[in-house]
Short mmCIF file of C-alpha atoms in Angstrom, two decimals:
data_model
loop_
_atom_site.label_atom_id
_atom_site.label_comp_id
_atom_site.label_asym_id
_atom_site.label_seq_id
_atom_site.Cartn_x
_atom_site.Cartn_y
_atom_site.Cartn_z
CA UNK Z 1 118.87 81.45 183.87
CA UNK Z 2 117.50 79.49 180.92
CA UNK Z 3 116.37 80.82 177.84
CA UNK Z 4 113.22 79.98 176.12
CA UNK Z 5 112.33 80.01 172.65
CA UNK Z 6 108.75 80.57 172.40
CA UNK Z 7 106.68 79.25 170.06
CA UNK Z 8 103.05 80.71 169.03
CA UNK Z 9 100.79 78.60 166.55
CA UNK Z 10 97.65 79.43 165.05
CA UNK Z 11 95.55 77.09 162.87
CA UNK Z 12 95.44 78.95 159.77
CA UNK Z 13 99.50 79.38 159.73
CA UNK Z 14 99.99 75.86 160.50
CA UNK Z 15 98.23 75.28 157.58
CA UNK Z 16 100.39 77.15 155.19
CA UNK Z 17 103.37 77.38 156.40
CA UNK Z 18 104.53 73.96 158.45
CA UNK Z 19 104.46 70.50 156.13
CA UNK Z 20 104.01 68.61 159.30
CA UNK Z 21 101.71 69.80 162.47
CA UNK Z 22 103.57 69.04 165.72
CA UNK Z 23 102.00 67.15 168.40
CA UNK Z 24 100.40 69.85 170.54
CA UNK Z 25 96.70 71.67 169.55
CA UNK Z 26 97.28 74.30 167.21
CA UNK Z 27 95.75 76.61 168.41
CA UNK Z 28 97.92 76.71 172.08
CA UNK Z 29 101.29 77.97 172.78
CA UNK Z 30 104.26 76.09 174.26
CA UNK Z 31 107.64 76.56 174.99
CA UNK Z 32 111.00 75.01 174.01
CA UNK Z 33 114.06 75.00 176.54
CA UNK Z 34 117.11 76.28 173.88
CA UNK Z 35 119.22 74.88 176.62
CA UNK Z 36 118.16 71.38 176.86
CA UNK Z 37 116.50 70.91 173.06
CA UNK Z 38 117.56 68.22 170.79
CA UNK Z 39 117.70 68.28 166.67
CA UNK Z 40 116.18 65.10 165.34
CA UNK Z 41 118.16 64.78 161.57
CA UNK Z 42 114.92 63.17 159.33
CA UNK Z 43 116.97 62.07 156.18
CA UNK Z 44 114.21 61.91 153.99
CA UNK Z 45 113.91 59.62 151.02
CA UNK Z 46 117.03 59.50 148.69
CA UNK Z 47 115.53 61.65 145.71
CA UNK Z 48 112.40 62.53 147.16
CA UNK Z 49 113.85 66.28 148.57
CA UNK Z 50 112.01 65.14 152.04
CA UNK Z 51 114.59 65.99 154.71
CA UNK Z 52 114.19 67.33 157.49
CA UNK Z 53 115.10 68.50 161.14
CA UNK Z 54 112.68 68.03 163.91
CA UNK Z 55 113.37 69.82 167.43
CA UNK Z 56 112.30 67.93 170.65
CA UNK Z 57 112.54 69.08 174.27
CA UNK Z 58 113.04 66.66 176.61
CA UNK Z 59 112.36 68.57 179.88
CA UNK Z 60 108.44 68.84 178.54
CA UNK Z 61 108.22 66.76 175.79
CA UNK Z 62 107.19 68.95 173.08
CA UNK Z 63 107.62 67.95 169.77
CA UNK Z 64 108.03 70.18 166.55
CA UNK Z 65 108.32 67.74 163.65
CA UNK Z 66 109.64 69.68 160.65
CA UNK Z 67 111.19 72.85 162.64
CA UNK Z 68 113.49 73.82 159.64
CA UNK Z 69 110.76 74.78 157.58
CA UNK Z 70 109.20 76.43 159.90
CA UNK Z 71 111.65 78.63 161.04
CA UNK Z 72 112.82 79.22 157.42
CA UNK Z 73 109.46 80.36 155.64
CA UNK Z 74 108.39 76.90 154.05
CA UNK Z 75 111.05 76.80 152.55
CA UNK Z 76 112.53 73.15 151.94
CA UNK Z 77 116.09 71.41 153.33
CA UNK Z 78 116.73 69.59 150.13
CA UNK Z 79 117.64 66.10 149.67
CA UNK Z 80 118.99 63.47 152.51
CA UNK Z 81 119.78 64.87 155.76
CA UNK Z 82 123.27 62.94 156.41
CA UNK Z 83 124.89 64.96 159.69
CA UNK Z 84 124.47 68.01 161.31
CA UNK Z 85 127.13 69.71 163.46
CA UNK Z 86 127.49 72.67 165.97
CA UNK Z 87 130.29 74.63 165.50
CA UNK Z 88 131.36 78.75 166.18
CA UNK Z 89 127.40 78.74 166.42
CA UNK Z 90 126.47 77.87 163.28
CA UNK Z 91 124.79 74.32 162.90
CA UNK Z 92 126.75 72.98 159.26
CA UNK Z 93 123.83 71.01 157.71
CA UNK Z 94 125.75 68.26 155.24
CA UNK Z 95 122.51 67.43 152.41
CA UNK Z 96 124.17 64.38 150.59
CA UNK Z 97 122.14 64.18 147.68
CA UNK Z 98 121.71 67.85 147.33
CA UNK Z 99 125.70 68.56 146.97
CA UNK Z 100 125.95 71.07 149.57
CA UNK Z 101 126.64 71.85 152.81
CA UNK Z 102 123.35 74.89 154.54
CA UNK Z 103 124.57 76.91 157.35
CA UNK Z 104 121.99 78.02 160.14
CA UNK Z 105 122.79 79.76 163.41
CA UNK Z 106 122.01 77.81 166.30
CA UNK Z 107 119.75 79.92 168.38
CA UNK Z 108 117.13 79.45 166.02
CA UNK Z 109 117.78 77.33 162.81
CA UNK Z 110 117.26 80.27 160.38
CA UNK Z 111 119.31 80.09 157.41
CA UNK Z 112 122.58 81.96 156.87
CA UNK Z 113 124.15 80.54 153.58
CA UNK Z 114 124.98 77.04 151.22
CA UNK Z 115 128.38 76.21 150.43
CA UNK Z 116 128.57 74.05 147.11
CA UNK Z 117 130.74 72.69 145.20
CA UNK Z 118 130.88 68.52 146.32
CA UNK Z 119 129.77 65.81 144.93
CA UNK Z 120 127.76 63.60 147.73
CA UNK Z 121 129.34 65.14 151.14
CA UNK Z 122 128.73 63.12 154.29
CA UNK Z 123 130.36 64.74 157.75
CA UNK Z 124 131.96 67.48 158.83
CA UNK Z 125 134.56 68.27 161.01
CA UNK Z 126 135.86 71.22 162.40
CA UNK Z 127 139.94 71.25 162.84
CA UNK Z 128 140.65 75.22 163.68
CA UNK Z 129 138.39 77.94 164.17
CA UNK Z 130 138.46 78.61 160.67
CA UNK Z 131 139.20 75.13 158.52
CA UNK Z 132 137.07 72.18 158.23
CA UNK Z 133 136.92 69.14 156.60
CA UNK Z 134 134.11 67.10 154.61
CA UNK Z 135 134.12 63.64 153.73
CA UNK Z 136 132.46 62.04 150.51
CA UNK Z 137 131.04 59.07 149.12
CA UNK Z 138 132.21 59.65 145.80
CA UNK Z 139 134.88 62.33 145.67
CA UNK Z 140 137.76 60.25 146.59
CA UNK Z 141 139.40 63.13 148.19
CA UNK Z 142 138.31 65.06 151.75
CA UNK Z 143 137.57 68.61 151.02
CA UNK Z 144 139.28 71.30 152.69
CA UNK Z 145 136.49 74.48 153.48
CA UNK Z 146 137.44 77.72 155.02
CA UNK Z 147 134.65 78.85 157.01
CA UNK Z 148 135.65 82.43 156.77
CA UNK Z 149 134.51 82.56 153.46
CA UNK Z 150 132.29 79.20 153.18
CA UNK Z 151 134.12 77.79 150.38
CA UNK Z 152 136.07 74.36 149.33
CA UNK Z 153 140.19 75.87 149.24
CA UNK Z 154 141.57 72.41 148.13
CA UNK Z 155 140.87 68.99 148.45
CA UNK Z 156 143.33 66.07 150.07
CA UNK Z 157 143.46 62.84 147.64
CA UNK Z 158 142.04 60.29 149.84
CA UNK Z 159 140.18 56.77 147.45
CA UNK Z 160 137.29 55.43 147.87
CA UNK Z 161 134.38 55.99 151.00
CA UNK Z 162 135.23 59.17 153.42
CA UNK Z 163 132.93 58.61 156.45
CA UNK Z 164 132.97 59.61 159.95
CA UNK Z 165 136.27 61.73 161.03
CA UNK Z 166 137.58 62.70 164.84
CA UNK Z 167 140.39 64.81 165.31
CA UNK Z 168 143.29 64.40 168.22
CA UNK Z 169 147.02 65.91 168.32
CA UNK Z 170 146.40 67.85 164.88
CA UNK Z 171 145.82 64.53 163.33
CA UNK Z 172 142.45 63.86 161.35
CA UNK Z 173 141.61 60.23 161.61
CA UNK Z 174 139.25 59.26 158.46
CA UNK Z 175 137.29 56.26 158.61
CA UNK Z 176 136.64 54.59 154.90
CA UNK Z 177 133.88 52.49 153.87
CA UNK Z 178 135.27 50.84 151.25
CA UNK Z 179 138.87 51.07 151.57
CA UNK Z 180 140.33 48.77 154.62
CA UNK Z 181 141.96 51.51 155.90
CA UNK Z 182 141.81 54.50 158.30
CA UNK Z 183 143.78 57.32 157.16
CA UNK Z 184 145.56 59.87 159.25
CA UNK Z 185 145.81 63.90 157.92
CA UNK Z 186 148.14 66.12 159.59
CA UNK Z 187 145.63 68.90 159.97
CA UNK Z 188 148.52 71.39 159.76
CA UNK Z 189 149.53 70.25 156.26
CA UNK Z 190 146.71 69.27 155.57
CA UNK Z 191 148.70 65.73 153.82
CA UNK Z 192 148.00 61.67 154.55
CA UNK Z 193 150.78 60.81 157.01
CA UNK Z 194 149.60 57.51 157.69
CA UNK Z 195 147.05 54.34 156.64
CA UNK Z 196 145.93 52.01 159.59
CA UNK Z 197 144.94 48.91 158.58
CA UNK Z 198 141.51 48.39 160.29
CA UNK Z 199 139.00 46.35 157.57
CA UNK Z 200 136.26 47.03 155.50
CA UNK Z 201 133.38 49.31 156.32
CA UNK Z 202 135.06 51.96 158.53
CA UNK Z 203 132.21 53.96 160.05
CA UNK Z 204 132.13 55.26 163.59
CA UNK Z 205 135.49 57.01 164.60
CA UNK Z 206 135.51 58.78 167.98
CA UNK Z 207 137.99 59.41 171.12
CA UNK Z 208 137.28 58.25 174.98
CA UNK Z 209 138.86 59.76 178.43
CA UNK Z 210 142.03 58.68 177.93
CA UNK Z 211 142.38 60.17 174.17
CA UNK Z 212 142.30 56.48 172.31
CA UNK Z 213 140.78 56.67 169.16
CA UNK Z 214 137.99 53.44 168.06
CA UNK Z 215 136.77 52.40 165.18
CA UNK Z 216 133.76 50.62 164.14
CA UNK Z 217 133.66 48.62 160.83
CA UNK Z 218 130.82 46.61 159.70
CA UNK Z 219 133.18 44.27 157.53
CA UNK Z 220 131.87 43.07 153.76
CA UNK Z 221 130.19 39.86 154.01
CA UNK Z 222 130.58 38.79 150.45
CA UNK Z 223 134.21 38.11 151.18
CA UNK Z 224 133.22 36.61 155.02
CA UNK Z 225 134.86 39.59 156.12
CA UNK Z 226 134.17 39.91 159.56
CA UNK Z 227 132.62 44.03 161.55
CA UNK Z 228 135.90 45.36 164.40
CA UNK Z 229 135.61 47.25 166.90
CA UNK Z 230 139.27 48.76 166.95
CA UNK Z 231 141.14 50.36 169.68
CA UNK Z 232 144.01 52.77 168.40
CA UNK Z 233 146.91 54.59 170.15
CA UNK Z 234 146.76 58.50 168.64
CA UNK Z 235 149.97 58.83 169.48
CA UNK Z 236 151.90 55.45 167.68
CA UNK Z 237 148.74 54.60 164.81
CA UNK Z 238 148.61 51.38 166.40
CA UNK Z 239 146.12 49.09 166.88
CA UNK Z 240 146.51 48.09 170.11
CA UNK Z 241 142.83 46.12 170.86
CA UNK Z 242 140.45 44.31 168.24
CA UNK Z 243 137.14 42.54 169.12
CA UNK Z 244 135.66 40.78 166.34
CA UNK Z 245 131.45 40.83 165.63
CA UNK Z 246 129.67 37.41 164.44
CA UNK Z 247 129.97 37.20 160.35
CA UNK Z 248 126.00 37.52 160.53
CA UNK Z 249 126.12 41.40 162.69
CA UNK Z 250 126.02 44.34 161.60
CA UNK Z 251 127.13 46.78 163.76
CA UNK Z 252 127.29 50.28 163.06
CA UNK Z 253 126.18 54.06 165.00
CA UNK Z 254 129.04 54.17 167.21
CA UNK Z 255 128.84 56.85 170.17
CA UNK Z 256 129.96 57.08 173.35
CA UNK Z 257 128.55 59.46 176.53
CA UNK Z 258 129.59 62.24 178.46
CA UNK Z 259 131.95 60.76 180.57
CA UNK Z 260 133.76 59.51 177.47
CA UNK Z 261 134.08 55.98 179.12
CA UNK Z 262 131.55 53.71 177.63
CA UNK Z 263 130.43 53.28 174.17
CA UNK Z 264 127.41 52.60 172.63
CA UNK Z 265 126.22 50.78 169.32
CA UNK Z 266 123.41 49.16 166.84
CA UNK Z 267 123.74 45.48 166.07
CA UNK Z 268 120.25 44.57 165.47
CA UNK Z 269 120.02 46.46 169.23
CA UNK Z 270 121.03 48.78 171.23
CA UNK Z 271 124.54 47.52 172.88
CA UNK Z 272 126.14 48.88 175.71
CA UNK Z 273 130.42 48.52 176.58
CA UNK Z 274 132.28 50.09 178.86
CA UNK Z 275 135.52 50.60 177.77
CA UNK Z 276 137.33 48.99 180.28
CA UNK Z 277 136.12 45.64 178.88
CA UNK Z 278 138.29 43.54 176.48
CA UNK Z 279 135.46 41.92 174.88
CA UNK Z 280 132.38 42.83 173.06
CA UNK Z 281 129.17 42.36 174.91
CA UNK Z 282 127.16 38.87 174.25
CA UNK Z 283 123.22 40.64 174.98
CA UNK Z 284 121.92 44.00 173.98
CA UNK Z 285 121.06 46.29 176.60
CA UNK Z 286 117.68 47.39 174.33
CA UNK Z 287 116.38 44.40 172.07
CA UNK Z 288 115.59 45.59 168.55
CA UNK Z 289 112.83 42.83 167.90
CA UNK Z 290 110.81 43.65 164.97
CA UNK Z 291 111.40 47.12 165.11
CA UNK Z 292 114.32 48.79 162.66
CA UNK Z 293 116.83 50.79 164.35
CA UNK Z 294 118.18 53.32 162.48
CA UNK Z 295 119.49 56.26 164.20
CA UNK Z 296 121.14 56.51 167.99
CA UNK Z 297 122.30 59.43 170.28
CA UNK Z 298 123.10 59.32 173.94
CA UNK Z 299 122.45 62.67 175.49
CA UNK Z 300 125.65 64.54 177.68
CA UNK Z 301 123.14 65.91 179.69
CA UNK Z 302 121.24 63.38 181.39
CA UNK Z 303 122.52 59.55 179.73
CA UNK Z 304 119.58 58.55 178.26
CA UNK Z 305 119.91 56.65 175.26
CA UNK Z 306 117.80 58.20 171.86
CA UNK Z 307 116.74 55.77 168.81
CA UNK Z 308 114.66 55.99 165.91
CA UNK Z 309 112.60 53.10 164.80
CA UNK Z 310 112.76 53.60 160.45
CA UNK Z 311 109.43 51.58 160.87
CA UNK Z 312 108.79 50.89 156.93
CA UNK Z 313 111.18 53.79 155.43
CA UNK Z 314 108.69 55.57 154.50
CA UNK Z 315 106.45 56.74 157.55
CA UNK Z 316 107.61 59.10 160.05
CA UNK Z 317 109.79 57.41 161.80
CA UNK Z 318 109.68 56.99 165.73
CA UNK Z 319 112.13 57.88 168.38
CA UNK Z 320 112.71 56.43 171.56
CA UNK Z 321 114.50 57.40 174.69
CA UNK Z 322 115.90 54.67 177.28
CA UNK Z 323 117.46 55.42 180.83
CA UNK Z 324 120.47 54.46 180.76
CA UNK Z 325 120.05 51.07 182.01
CA UNK Z 326 117.63 50.23 179.01
CA UNK Z 327 114.37 51.30 180.32
CA UNK Z 328 112.28 53.03 177.59
CA UNK Z 329 111.33 56.73 179.21
CA UNK Z 330 108.96 58.53 175.77
CA UNK Z 331 108.66 57.86 172.55
CA UNK Z 332 107.16 60.36 169.87
CA UNK Z 333 107.35 60.84 165.83
CA UNK Z 334 109.50 62.35 163.76
CA UNK Z 335 110.18 63.12 160.10
CA UNK Z 336 111.50 60.37 157.83
CA UNK Z 337 114.32 58.18 158.26
CA UNK Z 338 115.23 59.93 161.36
CA UNK Z 339 119.23 58.80 161.13
CA UNK Z 340 120.84 61.22 164.13
CA UNK Z 341 120.65 63.54 167.30
CA UNK Z 342 122.40 66.54 167.97
CA UNK Z 343 122.09 67.32 172.02
CA UNK Z 344 122.44 71.51 173.05
#
């Protein structure tokens, strides 16, 4: 039996408790399917403190533009919501310029704790039931979290802007925006055991159905280094395949579908890349046109493709949902600078 969260809205409550009205009449009631809902991460403007999390139900197209604020007595989320990870029935909300991680109940997004002591955190990687790693722009290290006490227990030295991470075979593979290497951490000893040359601008990283690690780099236009899509064997820690983009390309936001056999990324459009291929696609699945695609996600429930148009980085982002064939299904507004999605 499906579980539903019933949300009742009254005009007076909306005007006093919700910053942005949802796309429904103020005096109506509607349901959000808790098994299919999608969280939209709204980064917000740096220094403005206007980050937020929106809620979307693809089965009904109902939207709540500032769900976090509504669920937490009108409390603001903070400054720059970089990423959100669901783990242990909790959401770990990484707030970059607020230098903290907010934990929230995964059922209703009510805040449960604040984890402090960070410099400029980026991404959260669960390592064990009670331990996680957090990457950072300026710390020159990976922070190790005790998830029982919600405290930083140690740091793993790692020079440069550490970014997205993935876990396989008791190894954490860590991308780095400023270094030319992907770093490998032994998650039992919490020590770096290897570095793999991948080039500048390492950002996206994930594991496919064949247990291979894929890394997307953006390159460095100042030195003429192009971005790359690289496949790595996590056992030998060697690159098996390296595909080079053009110098004018800006590949980012690497994603994968539910069956983990097709990659997606942004590059002035949405590109689709089956992992059996050995050359980059020549044309996008969806053209960006005059839009500014900023976020990307693939819904594991139905393989639909979610992207966000940041418009001018001031207005609320427009979210577009496409079929696996690149046909637009629906579009709606969320918050300021939507950068990613969390699928239930």
